[in-house]
Amino acid sequence: MDEALRRIEEARNTRSTVLDLSGLGLRSLPPELFELTYLTRLYLGNNALTDLPAELAELSSLTTLNLSGIPFGMVPAAVADLENLTALDIRNCGILALPDSLRRLTKLHGLGAEGNGLVEIPEWISCLDRLSLVALGGNRLHSLPASLTGLTDLVHLGLGRNRFTEVPEAVFALRKLLILDLEDNYLTAVPDAVSNLTKLEELGLRGNQISCLPTAVADLSRLSTLTLSGNPLVSPPPEIAVGGTNSVIEFLKARRAGTEPMWASKVLVVGEGGVGKTSLVKALAGTEYDHNEPSTHGIRIEHLDLPHPTHPGVEMQLNAWDFGGQEIYHATHQFFLSNRSLFLLVWNSRHGWEQGRLRYWLDIIKARAPESPIILVVTHAEDRPVDFPLDDLKREYPQIVISTAVDNRTRQGIDALRDTITEQAAKLPLMGAEWPKTWLKAAGTLWDCEVNRVAPDDMWQMMSDAGVEDPVQQRYIAKALHELGDILYYSEDPELCDTVILQPEWVNGYISKVLDSPEVEASQGLLTRTHLRELWRGLDRGTSDHFLSMMDKYDLSYRVDGLPDDVSLVVERLSWNPPAYQDLWRGMAGKQEIRVLYRLNTMPPGIPTWFIARSHRFSISMHWRTGAVLKHGDHLALVRADAHRKTVELTVRGPSPAAFFSILDDGLNRTLDRFPGLEIRREVPCRCDGGCTELFNYDNLSKRLTKIPPKYTIECHRSGDDVDIRSLLLGLAPSSRDVTVMSLDQIDRRLIRIESKVDENAEYNQRMFMRLQHIAQTQQETRCPSVFALVQLKKRNFELHLYCEEPGAWHRLPEPEGVYAIKQPYEWVRKFGPHLQRLLKVLKYTAPLAGPVLGITVDQLSQQLKADCDLMKELVSRAPETFRTEAHAGDDIPSVRAEHDADFRALEAMLLELDEKRVWGGLSRTTTPEGLTLYLCSEHRRAY
């Protein structure tokens, strides 16, 4: 109450028209408040009020009233007496209905009622005909009144997180609508009437049940943001939808010229070596049985034509991918095991289901392709009964649709298996997906091409000859075919983008020669250029280098600098026995330590060897098949995998291990994320004393920090001591799979942890900041720099300076690069105040850089950083209330995203006003091996 009285008195003395009393724990409003009759904006959110007194009406000049987060349960009657209100915020107040008395607020422009329990909107809503923003997300609405059509000035309608099964018809009469949010509902379709919304700029459809988007969406000429993730899309195909709004629009335009269903998909045949997979595929294709069938090395692809079970005259084309079953090939399978495919898991009845490692393969399929159906196929079952726990396996793995027995030699059971494959293939999500006719013709030219590889320019010309001349659509087709595994084209990789592989199995055959090489195995994974020429005899140097780059891309190998004969290290051929690293590791025993145990439901192939390859820039040549010692500055890391216990342990020791641990933790999680269905439990060791063996679940610790209010301690069950959670989680940023279930406000609360860790080195602070900004931008589907300074040059002249975002080395770009004049600095503060505040906190504690950057000395950089911090801090402090109160003239609409604060769509839009060509002062958008996206200067980009 004292703080409230102080603010009221300050407003009285300054005759301020704006008063913020939010978050002060008020149970009642002080009478002194009602003497400020000149107030126009009043913020009371997040207090403990139970009602509002009638005296509130004395504030007759109020135009904005914010009551968000107050658990009223109903709208206080006093609100309806404020007839001059233009903006009312009653979000998260537990309100179940809008009272009739609110119809008196006829001057209302903005109504924020998100996060309540509303089940219907009253017909009288049309009385509020000046409304331009209505935010109704997070309620229980399933329909809207027809009278909504009377809100002819509505430009923003938020209906996300409700219970709509169809788009309310009244919406399509709102011709001025700019933003329509329908995310996280139960929509199965979007009507063609959406084309009536000719001014629409943003359409949110994420998290619904939409399989086909209408062509009418392409008529929305102003549409710049369309969110579709989380829908079971067939048309456009998911591979097109992930390309963003423009890719979807281009697809819809091409589809308008005519479509055909694409009756094609994949069947993936997996299992242990020697169980008869190749003979099975040949039997399905009608090829004669070969008693001396050689073992498959890598991958073989057979084409199967099957009649569609419900569409007479339609033939489905299945590419049967036959994978070599030997252990050494398992690490290469993951690049081709894709969702929306059919799996045949083959095992030999003579060897038994346990020797066939059914659970291992089922775990791998579940982890890599969790939505794909599985048919169990038992071979060599002609002379013995098939005995295995099918019912138990079905309960554990619901993807199993049936088990069937065959004999490849006599063809017994083959016809029945073909019928089962036909039935299941017809149900695959992409089977029969409609593609524009021109796209199918262009794809057909690549499918029918007899050469193994072409240059990208040749591929574009082939597509042009087929009728697809638009470069944008050409790239979409190439990307889709790459995602489907029909071609290999890494368009965004500078080392791989100059070649298109039209026959993926051709590449795999050459890579398999390296994996099979006894010489590579004998040299514990070392591959010389001389030996490579022998293995890849007949390949020209350019193709050979391309394949080697692909092995690096796949994390199967990496180049070793400083050794003769261009040596690479093939991680899948590392020795099983570790080198003598123990003395070196024990020498770091007295340093600070961060350790985490990753407990998995299965140990996928490539763990931890892919991670070792991904982290090779930290290598000190101490690595083996199940572990490695890595070095970064004064820090050592030890990673060890235990296939028997299904665990991976990562430990970092050094004077300040948080930054290095964060890099490796991101890299390991990114490696594990290749298996989207993999079950991962991160466990953090207790630190109550040196000998404690307690392990805390990471998810439980993280949830405690994101509670309101947060819980900062947890009890150790062994010692009974309270342990600080922030110290346990130091260095642990949310992984990609954590992020999918985190809201932006939860991400914000994770960011706040930076403030309490200013004693850690700048690299960790900056890396954590960039990690979470990257998460927020990903959720908002934006791409723009996040680190900049707003500085004042003269009395009314302001500039924005972009920074290189290399963690541990943030620095302003040398002028005049990345410098933009801005006319409304306080508009930036208003929209991005919390983002700027956190940016300042991280920037403020930037440690001296390790060396000069771009010709600027360390001292100059430090002085420049300090000056930018001081100037920006002064700008923010001079406008303490502008985070909510500064606005354009006539803009009295409450921001529906204020609680998320880091609205990167708005940030991207404002930055594009300064730099519409996205030059960004020469900063390059760079993705690190750990998946962190940074905007880097040319000097720091070279390090990656």
Tab-separated table of C-alpha atoms in Angstrom, residues 59-405:
chain	number	residue	atom	x	y	z
A	59	LEU	CA	-12.231	8.787	-12.793
A	60	SER	CA	-14.429	9.875	-15.655
A	61	SER	CA	-11.498	10.721	-17.916
A	62	LEU	CA	-10.220	7.126	-18.018
A	63	THR	CA	-9.751	5.755	-21.510
A	64	THR	CA	-7.600	2.709	-20.624
A	65	LEU	CA	-8.200	0.313	-17.721
A	66	ASN	CA	-5.997	-2.743	-17.213
A	67	LEU	CA	-7.314	-5.383	-14.764
A	68	SER	CA	-5.435	-8.404	-16.151
A	69	GLY	CA	-4.557	-11.202	-13.756
A	70	ILE	CA	-6.956	-10.156	-10.969
A	71	PRO	CA	-9.087	-13.197	-9.983
A	72	PHE	CA	-12.437	-11.368	-9.923
A	73	GLY	CA	-14.490	-14.237	-11.341
A	74	MET	CA	-16.810	-11.650	-12.889
A	75	VAL	CA	-16.483	-8.165	-14.350
A	76	PRO	CA	-16.866	-5.601	-11.505
A	77	ALA	CA	-20.024	-3.536	-11.918
A	78	ALA	CA	-18.067	-0.294	-11.552
A	79	VAL	CA	-16.342	-0.889	-14.901
A	80	ALA	CA	-19.546	-0.238	-16.850
A	81	ASP	CA	-19.751	3.279	-15.389
A	82	LEU	CA	-16.538	4.316	-17.153
A	83	GLU	CA	-18.285	5.243	-20.369
A	84	ASN	CA	-15.234	6.998	-21.846
A	85	LEU	CA	-13.171	3.787	-21.872
A	86	THR	CA	-11.536	3.005	-25.182
A	87	ALA	CA	-9.408	0.072	-23.966
A	88	LEU	CA	-10.384	-2.577	-21.382
A	89	ASP	CA	-8.038	-5.397	-20.391
A	90	ILE	CA	-9.701	-8.192	-18.359
A	91	ARG	CA	-7.394	-11.054	-19.326
A	92	ASN	CA	-6.921	-13.981	-16.925
A	93	CYS	CA	-9.569	-12.804	-14.455
A	94	GLY	CA	-11.542	-16.066	-14.269
A	95	ILE	CA	-14.570	-14.421	-15.912
A	96	LEU	CA	-17.282	-16.836	-17.096
A	97	ALA	CA	-19.559	-14.340	-18.867
A	98	LEU	CA	-19.583	-10.755	-20.148
A	99	PRO	CA	-22.322	-8.822	-18.270
A	100	ASP	CA	-24.953	-6.864	-20.202
A	101	SER	CA	-23.823	-3.674	-18.461
A	102	LEU	CA	-20.676	-3.596	-20.641
A	103	ARG	CA	-22.824	-2.697	-23.640
A	104	ARG	CA	-22.729	0.865	-22.312
A	105	LEU	CA	-19.013	1.131	-23.172
A	106	THR	CA	-19.774	2.283	-26.702
A	107	LYS	CA	-16.455	4.114	-27.113
A	108	LEU	CA	-14.437	0.914	-26.610
A	109	HIS	CA	-11.765	0.326	-29.259
A	110	GLY	CA	-9.952	-2.592	-27.641
A	111	LEU	CA	-11.256	-5.478	-25.499
A	112	GLY	CA	-8.775	-7.982	-24.110
A	113	ALA	CA	-10.569	-10.951	-22.507
A	114	GLU	CA	-8.072	-13.784	-23.049
A	115	GLY	CA	-7.549	-16.622	-20.596
A	116	ASN	CA	-10.994	-16.641	-18.982
A	117	GLY	CA	-13.797	-19.197	-18.960
A	118	LEU	CA	-16.127	-17.607	-21.497
A	119	VAL	CA	-18.415	-20.096	-23.242
A	120	GLU	CA	-20.307	-17.606	-25.390
A	121	ILE	CA	-20.209	-14.012	-26.580
A	122	PRO	CA	-23.479	-12.079	-26.132
A	123	GLU	CA	-25.461	-10.739	-29.084
A	124	TRP	CA	-25.121	-7.205	-27.758
A	125	ILE	CA	-21.418	-7.224	-28.726
A	126	SER	CA	-22.527	-5.372	-31.879
A	127	CYS	CA	-23.347	-2.356	-29.692
A	128	LEU	CA	-19.604	-1.837	-29.267
A	129	ASP	CA	-19.311	-0.902	-32.920
A	130	ARG	CA	-16.066	1.050	-32.486
A	131	LEU	CA	-14.106	-2.050	-31.505
A	132	SER	CA	-10.974	-2.539	-33.587
A	133	LEU	CA	-9.360	-5.240	-31.406
A	134	VAL	CA	-11.071	-8.158	-29.669
A	135	ALA	CA	-8.839	-10.723	-27.954
A	136	LEU	CA	-10.801	-13.817	-26.862
A	137	GLY	CA	-8.080	-16.468	-26.891
A	138	GLY	CA	-7.830	-19.114	-24.172
A	139	ASN	CA	-11.551	-19.408	-23.425
A	140	ARG	CA	-14.129	-22.159	-24.079
A	141	LEU	CA	-15.845	-20.669	-27.095
A	142	HIS	CA	-17.229	-22.868	-29.857
A	143	SER	CA	-19.326	-20.286	-31.732
A	144	LEU	CA	-19.764	-16.532	-32.213
A	145	PRO	CA	-23.008	-14.560	-32.525
A	146	ALA	CA	-24.173	-13.427	-35.955
A	147	SER	CA	-24.253	-9.882	-34.606
A	148	LEU	CA	-20.439	-9.890	-34.722
A	149	THR	CA	-20.824	-8.695	-38.311
A	150	GLY	CA	-21.742	-5.305	-36.846
A	151	LEU	CA	-18.129	-4.748	-35.724
A	152	THR	CA	-17.198	-3.273	-39.061
A	153	ASP	CA	-14.052	-1.534	-37.742
A	154	LEU	CA	-12.502	-4.729	-36.349
A	155	VAL	CA	-8.880	-5.174	-37.483
A	156	HIS	CA	-7.650	-7.761	-34.942
A	157	LEU	CA	-9.657	-10.780	-33.789
A	158	GLY	CA	-8.000	-13.287	-31.448
A	159	LEU	CA	-9.817	-16.636	-31.145
A	160	GLY	CA	-6.882	-18.953	-30.431
A	161	ARG	CA	-6.968	-21.714	-27.786
A	162	ASN	CA	-10.748	-22.164	-27.869
A	163	ARG	CA	-13.059	-24.979	-29.008
A	164	PHE	CA	-14.043	-23.972	-32.531
A	165	THR	CA	-14.616	-26.866	-34.922
A	166	GLU	CA	-15.313	-24.519	-37.837
A	167	VAL	CA	-14.564	-20.909	-38.594
A	168	PRO	CA	-17.596	-18.827	-37.480
A	169	GLU	CA	-19.415	-17.509	-40.540
A	170	ALA	CA	-19.675	-14.010	-39.078
A	171	VAL	CA	-15.895	-13.641	-39.288
A	172	PHE	CA	-15.943	-13.444	-43.080
A	173	ALA	CA	-18.028	-10.253	-42.983
A	174	LEU	CA	-15.264	-8.358	-41.144
A	175	ARG	CA	-13.765	-6.785	-44.253
A	176	LYS	CA	-11.239	-4.570	-42.401
A	177	LEU	CA	-9.665	-7.493	-40.539
A	178	LEU	CA	-5.854	-7.460	-40.586
A	179	ILE	CA	-5.108	-10.172	-38.013
A	180	LEU	CA	-7.132	-13.347	-37.411
A	181	ASP	CA	-5.858	-15.808	-34.816
A	182	LEU	CA	-7.499	-19.265	-34.867
A	183	GLU	CA	-4.558	-21.247	-33.476
A	184	ASP	CA	-5.012	-24.267	-31.188
A	185	ASN	CA	-8.661	-25.018	-31.967
A	186	TYR	CA	-10.294	-28.043	-33.598
A	187	LEU	CA	-10.713	-26.761	-37.155
A	188	THR	CA	-10.696	-29.366	-39.914
A	189	ALA	CA	-11.083	-26.942	-42.821
A	190	VAL	CA	-10.949	-23.288	-43.835
A	191	PRO	CA	-13.868	-22.175	-46.051
A	192	ASP	CA	-13.302	-20.484	-49.407
A	193	ALA	CA	-15.068	-17.459	-47.901
A	194	VAL	CA	-11.716	-16.562	-46.298
A	195	SER	CA	-10.970	-14.755	-49.569
A	196	ASN	CA	-13.501	-12.097	-48.450
A	197	LEU	CA	-10.920	-10.859	-45.934
A	198	THR	CA	-8.992	-8.969	-48.589
A	199	LYS	CA	-6.979	-6.882	-46.121
A	200	LEU	CA	-5.821	-9.818	-43.992
A	201	GLU	CA	-2.102	-9.705	-43.145
A	202	GLU	CA	-1.816	-12.429	-40.472
A	203	LEU	CA	-3.714	-15.716	-40.300
A	204	GLY	CA	-2.948	-18.080	-37.428
A	205	LEU	CA	-3.994	-21.704	-38.020
A	206	ARG	CA	-1.318	-23.504	-36.005
A	207	GLY	CA	-2.404	-26.481	-33.890
A	208	ASN	CA	-5.652	-27.497	-35.637
A	209	GLN	CA	-6.767	-30.579	-37.620
A	210	ILE	CA	-6.528	-29.103	-41.115
A	211	SER	CA	-5.401	-31.492	-43.852
A	212	CYS	CA	-6.106	-29.388	-46.949
A	213	LEU	CA	-5.795	-25.626	-47.286
A	214	PRO	CA	-8.184	-23.974	-49.779
A	215	THR	CA	-6.804	-22.287	-52.851
A	216	ALA	CA	-8.757	-19.189	-51.787
A	217	VAL	CA	-5.962	-18.380	-49.318
A	218	ALA	CA	-3.818	-17.468	-52.334
A	219	ASP	CA	-6.253	-14.612	-53.044
A	220	LEU	CA	-5.205	-12.848	-49.832
A	221	SER	CA	-2.752	-10.517	-51.544
A	222	ARG	CA	-1.652	-8.801	-48.320
A	223	LEU	CA	-1.078	-11.982	-46.311
A	224	SER	CA	2.455	-11.932	-44.897
A	225	THR	CA	2.186	-14.360	-41.965
A	226	LEU	CA	0.470	-17.750	-42.130
A	227	THR	CA	1.124	-20.274	-39.354
A	228	LEU	CA	0.286	-23.922	-40.119
A	229	SER	CA	2.502	-26.079	-37.902
A	230	GLY	CA	0.766	-28.720	-35.810
A	231	ASN	CA	-1.773	-29.649	-38.537
A	232	PRO	CA	-1.989	-33.066	-40.289
A	233	LEU	CA	-1.365	-31.446	-43.661
A	234	VAL	CA	-1.588	-33.333	-46.907
A	235	SER	CA	-2.093	-30.397	-49.289
A	236	PRO	CA	0.140	-28.478	-49.146
A	237	PRO	CA	2.533	-31.264	-48.169
A	238	PRO	CA	4.308	-30.689	-44.851
A	239	GLU	CA	7.594	-30.287	-46.719
A	240	ILE	CA	6.112	-27.251	-48.475
A	241	ALA	CA	4.380	-25.853	-45.392
A	242	VAL	CA	7.596	-25.688	-43.375
A	243	GLY	CA	8.969	-23.350	-46.034
A	244	GLY	CA	6.808	-20.549	-44.656
A	245	THR	CA	4.020	-18.304	-45.894
A	246	ASN	CA	5.442	-17.563	-49.343
A	247	SER	CA	6.024	-21.233	-50.106
A	248	VAL	CA	2.428	-22.078	-49.227
A	249	ILE	CA	1.039	-19.240	-51.345
A	250	GLU	CA	3.154	-20.274	-54.328
A	251	PHE	CA	1.991	-23.864	-53.941
A	252	LEU	CA	-1.668	-22.824	-53.847
A	253	LYS	CA	-1.215	-20.716	-56.996
A	254	ALA	CA	0.385	-23.637	-58.802
A	255	ARG	CA	-2.349	-25.985	-57.553
A	256	ARG	CA	-4.994	-23.687	-59.066
A	257	ALA	CA	-3.738	-24.605	-62.552
A	258	GLY	CA	-4.698	-28.234	-61.936
A	259	THR	CA	-3.634	-31.063	-59.643
A	260	GLU	CA	-3.143	-34.787	-59.667
A	261	PRO	CA	-2.861	-37.162	-56.742
A	262	MET	CA	0.644	-38.452	-56.183
A	263	TRP	CA	0.310	-42.165	-55.503
A	264	ALA	CA	3.829	-42.678	-54.178
A	265	SER	CA	5.471	-43.390	-50.852
A	266	LYS	CA	8.136	-45.477	-49.150
A	267	VAL	CA	8.285	-48.872	-47.481
A	268	LEU	CA	11.370	-49.349	-45.316
A	269	VAL	CA	12.664	-52.887	-44.752
A	270	VAL	CA	14.841	-53.211	-41.643
A	271	GLY	CA	16.185	-55.901	-39.348
A	272	GLU	CA	19.364	-57.765	-38.471
A	273	GLY	CA	21.768	-58.975	-41.133
A	274	GLY	CA	21.095	-62.380	-42.710
A	275	VAL	CA	17.359	-62.574	-41.938
A	276	GLY	CA	16.310	-62.466	-45.619
A	277	LYS	CA	15.342	-58.819	-46.177
A	278	THR	CA	16.704	-58.660	-49.735
A	279	SER	CA	15.091	-61.964	-50.691
A	280	LEU	CA	11.812	-60.728	-49.232
A	281	VAL	CA	11.866	-57.508	-51.278
A	282	LYS	CA	12.678	-59.479	-54.419
A	283	ALA	CA	9.824	-61.910	-53.717
A	284	LEU	CA	7.429	-58.978	-53.325
A	285	ALA	CA	8.651	-57.609	-56.654
A	286	GLY	CA	8.190	-61.000	-58.349
A	287	THR	CA	11.917	-61.642	-58.839
A	288	GLU	CA	13.196	-65.212	-58.775
A	289	TYR	CA	14.690	-66.459	-55.494
A	290	ASP	CA	18.520	-66.564	-55.355
A	291	HIS	CA	20.053	-69.165	-53.011
A	292	ASN	CA	23.338	-67.227	-53.084
A	293	GLU	CA	21.902	-63.787	-52.459
A	294	PRO	CA	24.831	-61.574	-51.367
A	295	SER	CA	24.667	-59.470	-48.229
A	296	THR	CA	23.356	-55.924	-48.718
A	297	HIS	CA	25.957	-53.208	-48.214
A	298	GLY	CA	24.253	-49.962	-47.268
A	299	ILE	CA	20.919	-49.587	-49.101
A	300	ARG	CA	19.160	-51.096	-52.103
A	301	ILE	CA	15.947	-49.655	-53.549
A	302	GLU	CA	13.347	-51.784	-55.349
A	303	HIS	CA	10.205	-50.361	-56.982
A	304	LEU	CA	6.886	-52.028	-56.179
A	305	ASP	CA	3.669	-51.307	-58.089
A	306	LEU	CA	0.554	-52.174	-56.098
A	307	PRO	CA	-3.132	-51.689	-57.016
A	308	HIS	CA	-4.967	-49.270	-54.736
A	309	PRO	CA	-7.520	-51.222	-52.666
A	310	THR	CA	-10.345	-48.662	-53.008
A	311	HIS	CA	-9.518	-46.692	-56.187
A	312	PRO	CA	-9.946	-48.998	-59.202
A	313	GLY	CA	-7.372	-48.417	-61.916
A	314	VAL	CA	-4.986	-46.587	-59.573
A	315	GLU	CA	-1.525	-48.060	-59.024
A	316	MET	CA	0.492	-47.061	-55.992
A	317	GLN	CA	4.222	-46.772	-56.489
A	318	LEU	CA	6.203	-47.866	-53.463
A	319	ASN	CA	9.939	-47.510	-53.189
A	320	ALA	CA	11.097	-50.408	-51.050
A	321	TRP	CA	14.273	-49.401	-49.225
A	322	ASP	CA	16.257	-52.508	-48.264
A	323	PHE	CA	18.741	-51.615	-45.516
A	324	GLY	CA	21.886	-53.560	-44.775
A	325	GLY	CA	21.432	-55.131	-41.353
A	326	GLN	CA	25.051	-55.267	-40.220
A	327	GLU	CA	25.726	-53.136	-37.132
A	328	ILE	CA	28.120	-50.811	-38.933
A	329	TYR	CA	25.334	-49.622	-41.284
A	330	HIS	CA	22.846	-48.780	-38.547
A	331	ALA	CA	24.314	-45.310	-38.098
A	332	THR	CA	23.549	-44.440	-41.749
A	333	HIS	CA	19.937	-45.643	-41.633
A	334	GLN	CA	18.676	-42.605	-39.717
A	335	PHE	CA	19.089	-40.321	-42.739
A	336	PHE	CA	16.472	-42.314	-44.639
A	337	LEU	CA	14.127	-43.617	-41.902
A	338	SER	CA	11.328	-41.096	-42.258
A	339	ASN	CA	7.883	-40.636	-40.818
A	340	ARG	CA	4.803	-41.138	-42.975
A	341	SER	CA	6.369	-44.355	-44.312
A	342	LEU	CA	5.548	-48.047	-43.852
A	343	PHE	CA	8.049	-50.297	-42.047
A	344	LEU	CA	8.642	-54.005	-42.521
A	345	LEU	CA	10.618	-55.353	-39.558
A	346	VAL	CA	12.025	-58.723	-40.588
A	347	TRP	CA	13.358	-61.470	-38.307
A	348	ASN	CA	14.391	-65.102	-38.739
A	349	SER	CA	12.272	-67.702	-36.958
A	350	ARG	CA	15.236	-70.082	-36.797
A	351	HIS	CA	17.300	-67.536	-34.858
A	352	GLY	CA	14.462	-66.425	-32.579
A	353	TRP	CA	12.912	-63.049	-31.848
A	354	GLU	CA	15.477	-62.148	-29.177
A	355	GLN	CA	18.427	-62.722	-31.502
A	356	GLY	CA	16.458	-60.741	-34.066
A	357	ARG	CA	16.579	-57.825	-31.559
A	358	LEU	CA	12.951	-56.922	-32.159
A	359	ARG	CA	12.768	-54.527	-29.222
A	360	TYR	CA	15.938	-52.759	-30.363
A	361	TRP	CA	14.542	-52.195	-33.866
A	362	LEU	CA	11.098	-51.256	-32.561
A	363	ASP	CA	12.715	-48.687	-30.280
A	364	ILE	CA	14.686	-47.247	-33.201
A	365	ILE	CA	11.570	-46.991	-35.402
A	366	LYS	CA	9.570	-45.481	-32.555
A	367	ALA	CA	12.325	-42.955	-31.917
A	368	ARG	CA	12.931	-42.026	-35.548
A	369	ALA	CA	9.438	-42.393	-37.050
A	370	PRO	CA	6.934	-42.496	-34.189
A	371	GLU	CA	3.844	-42.194	-36.421
A	372	SER	CA	4.697	-44.911	-38.948
A	373	PRO	CA	2.907	-48.306	-39.036
A	374	ILE	CA	4.997	-51.461	-38.636
A	375	ILE	CA	4.423	-54.930	-40.099
A	376	LEU	CA	6.401	-57.715	-38.420
A	377	VAL	CA	7.574	-60.275	-40.982
A	378	VAL	CA	8.856	-63.683	-39.871
A	379	THR	CA	11.044	-65.541	-42.377
A	380	HIS	CA	12.098	-69.244	-42.449
A	381	ALA	CA	8.893	-70.202	-40.668
A	382	GLU	CA	8.045	-73.127	-42.936
A	383	ASP	CA	9.219	-75.897	-40.609
A	384	ARG	CA	8.574	-74.535	-37.116
A	385	PRO	CA	5.844	-72.660	-35.229
A	386	VAL	CA	6.345	-68.911	-34.723
A	387	ASP	CA	6.698	-68.360	-30.996
A	388	PHE	CA	7.206	-64.843	-29.633
A	389	PRO	CA	5.262	-62.442	-27.311
A	390	LEU	CA	3.271	-60.602	-29.991
A	391	ASP	CA	0.558	-59.363	-27.630
A	392	ASP	CA	3.148	-57.888	-25.250
A	393	LEU	CA	4.956	-56.172	-28.117
A	394	LYS	CA	1.712	-54.703	-29.453
A	395	ARG	CA	0.949	-53.221	-26.057
A	396	GLU	CA	4.435	-51.695	-25.857
A	397	TYR	CA	4.507	-50.578	-29.511
A	398	PRO	CA	1.012	-49.646	-30.774
A	399	GLN	CA	2.531	-48.949	-34.208
A	400	ILE	CA	2.556	-52.715	-34.883
A	401	VAL	CA	-0.444	-53.445	-37.089
A	402	ILE	CA	0.106	-57.158	-37.784
A	403	SER	CA	2.623	-60.017	-37.751
A	404	THR	CA	2.845	-62.382	-40.703
A	405	ALA	CA	5.050	-65.346	-41.649
